[in-house]
Amino acid sequence: VQLQASGGGLVQPGGSLRLSCAASGSIVGIDYITWYRQSPGEQRDLVATIGRRGSTNYADSVKGRFTVSRDNAKNTAYLQMDSLKPEDTAVYYCNAYIRPTGDIYYRGYWGQGTLVTVSS
């Protein structure tokens, strides 16, 4: 099982980006998927999380600007980021609890991170 985050890039303040987090491999199910971000010298902070049935939770700093969603048929989650600010600059990681085929447990997997830079 692998988890891959993509979609980062350079965007001007006020702009938008959509990140994707795709799980691949032989998978029975995916539970919570969470987006984190980490700026240089800072700890990794939770940005948004989405449950299997679509329940969501956001950090206060992104509420009203970011939207997390998922497509269970594609084993993929998305983070739509609007009204981006320079302070949103960070490496964004996704984490998912996945049950691989042949396993009775859900296990945590991390994607490799994708860099988002908000600058004029």
Coordinates of N, CA, C and O in Angstrom, one line a residue:
V1 N 0.8 -1.2 0.0 CA 0.0 0.0 0.0 C 0.9 1.2 0.0 O 1.9 1.3 0.7
Q2 N 0.5 2.2 -0.9 CA 1.2 3.5 -0.9 C 0.3 4.6 -0.9 O -0.9 4.5 -1.4
L3 N 0.7 5.7 -0.4 CA -0.1 7.0 -0.3 C 0.7 8.1 -1.0 O 1.9 8.3 -0.6
Q4 N 0.1 8.7 -1.9 CA 0.9 9.8 -2.7 C 0.1 11.1 -2.7 O -1.0 11.1 -3.1
A5 N 0.8 12.1 -2.2 CA 0.2 13.5 -2.2 C 0.8 14.2 -3.4 O 1.9 14.0 -3.8
S6 N -0.1 15.0 -4.0 CA 0.3 15.8 -5.2 C -0.5 17.0 -5.3 O -1.5 17.2 -4.6
G7 N 0.0 17.9 -6.2 CA -0.8 19.1 -6.5 C -0.2 20.4 -6.0 O -0.8 21.5 -6.2
G8 N 0.9 20.3 -5.3 CA 1.5 21.5 -4.7 C 2.1 22.4 -5.8 O 2.2 22.0 -7.0
G9 N 2.5 23.6 -5.4 CA 3.1 24.5 -6.4 C 3.2 25.9 -5.9 O 3.0 26.1 -4.7
L10 N 3.5 26.8 -6.8 CA 3.6 28.2 -6.4 C 2.4 28.9 -6.8 O 1.9 28.8 -8.0
V11 N 1.8 29.7 -5.9 CA 0.6 30.4 -6.2 C 0.6 31.8 -5.5 O 1.3 32.0 -4.5
Q12 N 0.0 32.8 -6.1 CA 0.0 34.1 -5.5 C -1.0 34.2 -4.4 O -2.0 33.4 -4.4
P13 N -0.8 35.1 -3.5 CA -1.8 35.3 -2.4 C -3.2 35.6 -3.0 O -3.4 36.3 -4.0
G14 N -4.2 34.9 -2.4 CA -5.6 35.0 -2.9 C -5.9 33.9 -3.9 O -7.1 33.8 -4.2
G15 N -4.9 33.2 -4.3 CA -5.1 32.2 -5.3 C -5.6 30.9 -4.7 O -5.9 30.8 -3.5
S16 N -5.7 29.8 -5.6 CA -6.2 28.5 -5.2 C -5.3 27.4 -5.7 O -4.7 27.5 -6.7
L17 N -5.4 26.3 -5.0 CA -4.7 25.1 -5.4 C -5.6 23.9 -4.9 O -6.3 24.1 -3.9
R18 N -5.5 22.8 -5.6 CA -6.2 21.6 -5.1 C -5.1 20.5 -4.9 O -4.5 20.1 -5.9
L19 N -5.0 20.0 -3.8 CA -4.1 18.8 -3.5 C -4.9 17.5 -3.6 O -6.1 17.5 -3.2
S20 N -4.2 16.5 -4.0 CA -4.7 15.2 -4.0 C -3.9 14.2 -3.2 O -2.7 14.4 -3.0
C21 N -4.6 13.2 -2.6 CA -3.9 12.2 -1.8 C -4.5 10.9 -2.3 O -5.7 10.6 -2.0
A22 N -3.7 10.1 -3.0 CA -4.2 8.9 -3.6 C -3.6 7.7 -3.0 O -2.3 7.6 -2.8
A23 N -4.4 6.7 -2.6 CA -3.9 5.4 -2.0 C -3.9 4.4 -3.1 O -4.9 4.3 -3.9
S24 N -2.9 3.6 -3.2 CA -2.8 2.5 -4.2 C -2.4 1.2 -3.5 O -1.8 1.2 -2.4
G25 N -2.6 0.1 -4.2 CA -2.3 -1.2 -3.7 C -3.6 -2.0 -3.4 O -4.7 -1.5 -3.8
S26 N -3.4 -3.1 -2.7 CA -4.6 -3.9 -2.4 C -5.2 -3.5 -1.1 O -4.6 -3.8 -0.1
I27 N -6.4 -2.9 -1.2 CA -6.9 -2.2 0.0 C -8.4 -2.7 0.2 O -9.2 -2.8 -0.7
V28 N -8.6 -3.0 1.5 CA -10.0 -3.4 1.8 C -10.8 -2.1 2.1 O -12.0 -2.0 1.7
G29 N -10.3 -1.2 2.9 CA -11.0 0.0 3.2 C -10.1 1.1 3.7 O -8.9 0.9 4.1
I30 N -10.6 2.3 3.7 CA -9.8 3.5 4.2 C -10.7 4.2 5.2 O -11.9 4.6 4.9
D31 N -10.2 4.5 6.4 CA -11.0 5.2 7.4 C -10.6 6.7 7.3 O -10.8 7.3 6.2
Y32 N -10.2 7.3 8.4 CA -9.9 8.7 8.4 C -8.7 9.1 7.4 O -7.8 8.3 7.4
I33 N -8.9 10.2 6.8 CA -7.8 10.8 6.0 C -7.6 12.2 6.5 O -8.5 12.9 6.6
T34 N -6.3 12.5 6.8 CA -6.0 13.8 7.4 C -4.9 14.5 6.6 O -3.9 13.8 6.3
W35 N -5.1 15.8 6.5 CA -4.0 16.6 5.9 C -3.3 17.3 7.0 O -4.0 17.9 7.9
Y36 N -2.0 17.3 6.9 CA -1.1 18.1 7.8 C -0.3 19.0 7.0 O -0.1 18.8 5.8
R37 N 0.3 20.0 7.7 CA 1.3 20.8 7.0 C 2.4 21.1 8.0 O 2.2 21.2 9.2
Q38 N 3.6 21.4 7.4 CA 4.8 21.7 8.2 C 5.6 22.7 7.5 O 6.1 22.6 6.4
S39 N 5.8 23.8 8.2 CA 6.7 24.9 7.8 C 8.1 24.7 8.3 O 8.3 24.0 9.3
P40 N 9.1 25.2 7.7 CA 10.5 25.0 8.2 C 10.6 25.5 9.6 O 10.2 26.6 10.0
G41 N 11.2 24.6 10.5 CA 11.4 24.9 11.9 C 10.2 24.8 12.7 O 10.3 25.1 13.9
E42 N 9.1 24.4 12.1 CA 7.8 24.3 12.9 C 7.4 22.8 13.0 O 7.9 21.9 12.3
Q43 N 6.5 22.6 13.9 CA 5.9 21.2 14.1 C 4.9 21.0 13.0 O 4.4 21.9 12.3
R44 N 4.6 19.7 12.8 CA 3.6 19.3 11.8 C 2.2 19.5 12.4 O 1.9 19.0 13.5
D45 N 1.4 20.3 11.8 CA 0.1 20.7 12.3 C -1.1 20.1 11.5 O -1.0 20.0 10.3
L46 N -2.1 19.7 12.2 CA -3.3 19.2 11.5 C -4.0 20.4 10.7 O -4.1 21.5 11.3
V47 N -4.4 20.1 9.5 CA -5.1 21.1 8.7 C -6.6 20.7 8.6 O -7.4 21.5 8.8
A48 N -6.8 19.5 8.2 CA -8.2 19.0 8.0 C -8.3 17.5 8.0 O -7.3 16.9 7.6
T49 N -9.4 17.0 8.4 CA -9.6 15.6 8.4 C -11.0 15.2 7.9 O -11.9 16.0 8.0
I50 N -11.1 14.1 7.3 CA -12.4 13.6 6.8 C -12.6 12.1 7.1 O -11.7 11.3 6.9
G51 N -13.7 11.8 7.6 CA -14.1 10.4 7.9 C -14.5 9.7 6.7 O -14.7 10.2 5.6
R52 N -14.8 8.4 7.0 CA -15.2 7.5 5.9 C -16.5 7.9 5.2 O -16.7 7.8 4.0
R53 N -17.4 8.5 6.1 CA -18.7 8.9 5.5 C -18.8 10.4 5.3 O -19.9 10.9 5.0
G54 N -17.7 11.0 5.4 CA -17.6 12.4 4.9 C -17.7 13.5 6.0 O -17.7 14.7 5.8
S55 N -17.6 13.0 7.3 CA -17.6 14.0 8.4 C -16.2 14.7 8.3 O -15.2 14.1 8.0
T56 N -16.2 16.0 8.6 CA -15.0 16.8 8.4 C -14.7 17.6 9.7 O -15.5 17.9 10.5
N57 N -13.4 18.0 9.8 CA -12.9 18.8 10.9 C -11.8 19.7 10.3 O -11.0 19.1 9.5
Y58 N -11.7 20.9 10.7 CA -10.7 21.8 10.2 C -10.0 22.6 11.3 O -10.5 22.9 12.3
A59 N -8.7 22.9 11.1 CA -8.0 23.8 11.9 C -8.7 25.2 11.8 O -9.1 25.6 10.7
D60 N -8.7 26.0 12.9 CA -9.3 27.3 12.9 C -8.7 28.2 11.8 O -9.4 29.0 11.2
S61 N -7.4 28.0 11.5 CA -6.7 28.9 10.6 C -7.1 28.7 9.2 O -6.8 29.6 8.3
V62 N -7.8 27.6 8.9 CA -8.2 27.4 7.5 C -9.7 27.3 7.3 O -10.2 27.1 6.1
K63 N -10.4 27.4 8.3 CA -11.9 27.3 8.2 C -12.4 28.4 7.3 O -12.1 29.5 7.4
G64 N -13.3 28.0 6.4 CA -13.9 28.9 5.5 C -13.1 29.1 4.2 O -13.6 29.7 3.3
R65 N -11.8 28.6 4.2 CA -11.0 28.8 3.0 C -10.6 27.4 2.4 O -10.5 27.4 1.2
F66 N -10.5 26.4 3.2 CA -10.1 25.1 2.7 C -11.3 24.1 2.8 O -12.1 24.2 3.7
T67 N -11.4 23.2 1.9 CA -12.4 22.2 1.9 C -11.8 20.8 1.6 O -11.1 20.7 0.6
V68 N -12.0 19.9 2.5 CA -11.5 18.5 2.3 C -12.7 17.7 1.8 O -13.8 17.8 2.2
S69 N -12.4 16.8 0.9 CA -13.4 15.9 0.3 C -12.7 14.6 0.0 O -11.4 14.4 0.1
R70 N -13.5 13.6 -0.4 CA -12.9 12.3 -0.8 C -13.8 11.6 -1.8 O -15.0 11.8 -1.8
D71 N -13.1 10.7 -2.6 CA -13.8 9.9 -3.5 C -13.5 8.5 -3.2 O -12.4 8.0 -3.5
N72 N -14.4 7.8 -2.5 CA -14.0 6.5 -2.0 C -13.8 5.5 -3.1 O -13.1 4.5 -3.0
A73 N -14.5 5.7 -4.2 CA -14.3 4.7 -5.4 C -12.9 4.8 -5.9 O -12.4 3.9 -6.5
K74 N -12.3 6.0 -5.8 CA -10.9 6.2 -6.3 C -9.9 6.1 -5.2 O -8.7 6.4 -5.5
N75 N -10.3 5.9 -4.0 CA -9.3 5.8 -2.9 C -8.5 7.1 -2.8 O -7.3 7.1 -2.6
T76 N -9.2 8.2 -3.0 CA -8.5 9.5 -3.1 C -9.2 10.6 -2.3 O -10.4 10.6 -2.2
A77 N -8.4 11.4 -1.6 CA -8.9 12.6 -0.9 C -8.3 13.8 -1.6 O -7.3 13.8 -2.2
Y78 N -9.0 14.9 -1.3 CA -8.6 16.2 -1.9 C -8.7 17.3 -0.9 O -9.4 17.2 0.1
L79 N -7.8 18.3 -1.1 CA -7.8 19.5 -0.2 C -7.9 20.7 -1.2 O -6.9 21.0 -1.8
Q80 N -9.1 21.3 -1.3 CA -9.2 22.5 -2.1 C -8.9 23.7 -1.2 O -9.5 23.9 -0.1
M81 N -7.9 24.4 -1.6 CA -7.4 25.6 -0.9 C -7.7 26.8 -1.6 O -7.1 27.0 -2.7
D82 N -8.5 27.7 -1.1 CA -8.9 29.0 -1.7 C -8.4 30.1 -0.8 O -8.1 29.9 0.4
S83 N -8.4 31.3 -1.4 CA -7.9 32.5 -0.6 C -6.6 32.3 0.1 O -6.5 32.6 1.3
L84 N -5.7 31.7 -0.6 CA -4.4 31.3 0.0 C -3.6 32.6 0.5 O -3.7 33.6 -0.1
K85 N -3.0 32.4 1.7 CA -2.2 33.4 2.3 C -0.7 33.0 2.4 O -0.4 31.8 2.4
P86 N 0.2 33.9 2.4 CA 1.6 33.5 2.6 C 1.9 32.6 3.8 O 2.7 31.7 3.7
E87 N 1.1 32.8 4.8 CA 1.3 31.9 6.0 C 0.8 30.4 5.7 O 1.0 29.6 6.6
D88 N 0.2 30.2 4.6 CA -0.2 28.8 4.3 C 1.0 28.1 3.6 O 0.9 26.9 3.3
T89 N 2.1 28.8 3.4 CA 3.3 28.1 2.8 C 3.8 27.0 3.7 O 4.1 27.3 4.9
A90 N 3.9 25.8 3.1 CA 4.4 24.7 3.9 C 4.4 23.5 3.0 O 4.0 23.5 1.9
V91 N 5.0 22.4 3.6 CA 4.9 21.1 2.9 C 3.6 20.5 3.5 O 3.5 20.4 4.7
Y92 N 2.8 20.0 2.6 CA 1.5 19.4 3.0 C 1.6 17.9 2.9 O 2.1 17.4 1.8
Y93 N 1.2 17.2 3.9 CA 1.3 15.8 4.0 C -0.1 15.2 4.2 O -1.0 15.8 4.9
C94 N -0.4 14.0 3.6 CA -1.6 13.3 4.0 C -1.3 12.1 4.7 O -0.2 11.4 4.6
N95 N -2.2 11.7 5.6 CA -2.1 10.5 6.4 C -3.5 9.8 6.3 O -4.5 10.5 6.4
A96 N -3.4 8.5 6.2 CA -4.7 7.8 6.1 C -4.6 6.5 6.9 O -3.5 5.8 6.9
Y97 N -5.7 6.1 7.5 CA -5.8 4.8 8.1 C -6.4 3.8 7.1 O -7.6 4.0 6.7
I98 N -5.6 2.8 6.7 CA -5.9 1.9 5.6 C -5.9 0.5 6.1 O -4.9 0.1 6.8
R99 N -6.8 -0.3 5.7 CA -6.8 -1.7 5.9 C -6.4 -2.4 4.7 O -7.2 -2.5 3.7
P100 N -5.2 -3.0 4.6 CA -4.7 -3.7 3.5 C -5.4 -5.0 3.4 O -5.9 -5.6 4.4
T101 N -5.5 -5.6 2.2 CA -6.0 -6.9 2.0 C -5.2 -7.9 2.8 O -4.0 -7.9 2.8
G102 N -6.0 -8.8 3.5 CA -5.3 -9.8 4.3 C -5.0 -9.4 5.7 O -4.4 -10.2 6.5
D103 N -5.2 -8.1 6.0 CA -5.0 -7.6 7.3 C -6.3 -7.3 8.0 O -7.3 -6.9 7.4
I104 N -6.3 -7.6 9.4 CA -7.6 -7.3 10.1 C -7.6 -5.9 10.7 O -8.6 -5.5 11.3
Y105 N -6.4 -5.2 10.6 CA -6.3 -3.9 11.3 C -6.2 -2.8 10.2 O -5.7 -3.0 9.1
Y106 N -6.6 -1.6 10.7 CA -6.3 -0.4 9.9 C -5.0 0.1 10.4 O -4.7 0.1 11.6
R107 N -4.1 0.5 9.5 CA -2.8 1.0 9.8 C -2.6 2.4 9.2 O -3.1 2.7 8.2
G108 N -1.8 3.2 9.9 CA -1.5 4.5 9.4 C -0.4 4.6 8.4 O 0.6 4.0 8.5
Y109 N -0.7 5.3 7.3 CA 0.2 5.5 6.2 C 0.4 7.0 6.0 O -0.6 7.8 6.1
W110 N 1.6 7.4 5.6 CA 1.9 8.8 5.2 C 2.3 8.9 3.8 O 3.0 8.1 3.2
G111 N 1.8 10.0 3.2 CA 2.2 10.4 1.8 C 3.6 11.1 2.0 O 4.0 11.5 3.1
Q112 N 4.2 11.4 0.9 CA 5.6 11.9 0.9 C 5.6 13.4 1.0 O 6.7 14.0 1.2
G113 N 4.5 14.1 0.9 CA 4.5 15.6 1.1 C 4.6 16.3 -0.3 O 5.2 15.8 -1.2
T114 N 3.9 17.4 -0.3 CA 3.9 18.2 -1.5 C 4.0 19.7 -1.1 O 3.3 20.1 -0.1
L115 N 4.9 20.4 -1.7 CA 5.2 21.8 -1.3 C 4.2 22.8 -1.8 O 4.0 22.8 -3.1
V116 N 3.7 23.6 -1.0 CA 2.8 24.7 -1.4 C 3.5 26.0 -1.0 O 3.9 26.2 0.2
T117 N 3.7 26.9 -2.0 CA 4.4 28.2 -1.7 C 3.4 29.3 -2.2 O 3.0 29.3 -3.3
V118 N 3.1 30.2 -1.2 CA 2.2 31.3 -1.5 C 3.0 32.6 -1.5 O 3.4 33.0 -0.4
S119 N 3.2 33.1 -2.6 CA 4.1 34.3 -2.7 C 3.8 35.1 -3.9 O 3.4 34.5 -5.0
S120 N 4.0 36.4 -3.8 CA 3.8 37.2 -5.0 C 5.2 37.5 -5.7 O 5.2 38.1 -6.7

